[in-house]
XYZ file of C-alpha atoms in Angstrom:
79
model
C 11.685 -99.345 -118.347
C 14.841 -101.008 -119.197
C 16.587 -99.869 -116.156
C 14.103 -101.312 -113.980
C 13.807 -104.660 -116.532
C 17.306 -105.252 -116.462
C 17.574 -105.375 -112.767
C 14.205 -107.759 -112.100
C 16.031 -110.026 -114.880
C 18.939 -109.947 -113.240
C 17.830 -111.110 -109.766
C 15.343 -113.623 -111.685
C 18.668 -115.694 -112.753
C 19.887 -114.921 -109.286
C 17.598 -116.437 -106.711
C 15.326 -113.412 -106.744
C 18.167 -111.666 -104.731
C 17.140 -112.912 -101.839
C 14.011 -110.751 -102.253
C 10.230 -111.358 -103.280
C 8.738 -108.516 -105.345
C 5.856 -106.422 -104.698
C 4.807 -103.864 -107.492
C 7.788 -101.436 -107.449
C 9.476 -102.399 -104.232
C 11.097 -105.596 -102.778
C 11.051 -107.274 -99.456
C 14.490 -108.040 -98.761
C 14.850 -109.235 -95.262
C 18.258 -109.491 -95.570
C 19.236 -106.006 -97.159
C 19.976 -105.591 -101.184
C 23.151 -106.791 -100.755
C 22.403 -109.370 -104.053
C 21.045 -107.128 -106.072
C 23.368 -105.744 -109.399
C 25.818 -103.150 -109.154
C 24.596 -100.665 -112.284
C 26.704 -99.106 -114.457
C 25.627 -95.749 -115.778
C 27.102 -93.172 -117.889
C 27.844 -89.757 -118.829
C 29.239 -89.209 -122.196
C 32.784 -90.575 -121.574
C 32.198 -91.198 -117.817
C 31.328 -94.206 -115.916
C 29.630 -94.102 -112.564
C 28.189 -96.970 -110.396
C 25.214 -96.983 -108.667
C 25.121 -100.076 -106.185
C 21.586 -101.071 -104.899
C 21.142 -98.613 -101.862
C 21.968 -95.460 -104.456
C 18.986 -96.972 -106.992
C 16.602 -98.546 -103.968
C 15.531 -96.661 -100.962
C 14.433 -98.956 -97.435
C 11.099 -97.720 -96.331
C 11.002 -96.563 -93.068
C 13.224 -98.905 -91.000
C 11.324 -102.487 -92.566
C 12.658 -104.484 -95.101
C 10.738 -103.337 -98.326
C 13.245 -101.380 -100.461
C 11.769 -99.247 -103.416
C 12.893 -98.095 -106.700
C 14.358 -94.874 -106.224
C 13.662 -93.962 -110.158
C 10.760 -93.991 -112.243
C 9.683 -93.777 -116.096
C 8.212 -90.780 -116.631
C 8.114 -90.844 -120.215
C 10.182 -89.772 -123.212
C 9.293 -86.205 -122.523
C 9.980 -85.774 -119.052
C 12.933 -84.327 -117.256
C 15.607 -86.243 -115.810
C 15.759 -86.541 -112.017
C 18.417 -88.653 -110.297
């Protein structure tokens, strides 16, 4: 939830990133290209995930998904 929070704040303060919102995807007619960098780490190493490695593009349109999802504290971790 945070992960996903973080990012909708972010483009909020940002012009939407040149995207609207709808439900778990965007429509970005312009590509992601706004949308945060996110840092992520692994004990003592940093990675970052720019918007096409956390957002897929569905089929060749301009809606983008989230490529993650909250599955609860007890699930497994997918990435």
């Amino acid at each position: 939830k945070a992960l996903r929070s973080g990012i909708e704040g972010y483009c909020r303060s940002h012009g939407d990133c040149s995207a609207k919102q709808r439900a778990s995807c965007w429509e970005a007619p312009n590509g992601v290209s706004k949308f945060p960098n996110v840092e992520v780490w692994f004990n003592k190493v940093k990675t970052i995930w720019v918007p096409q490695a956390y957002l897929y593009r569905k089929a060749s349109g301009n809606r983008w998904c989230y490529a993650f999802a909250d599955d609860g504290a007890r699930a497994n971790t997918v990435l």
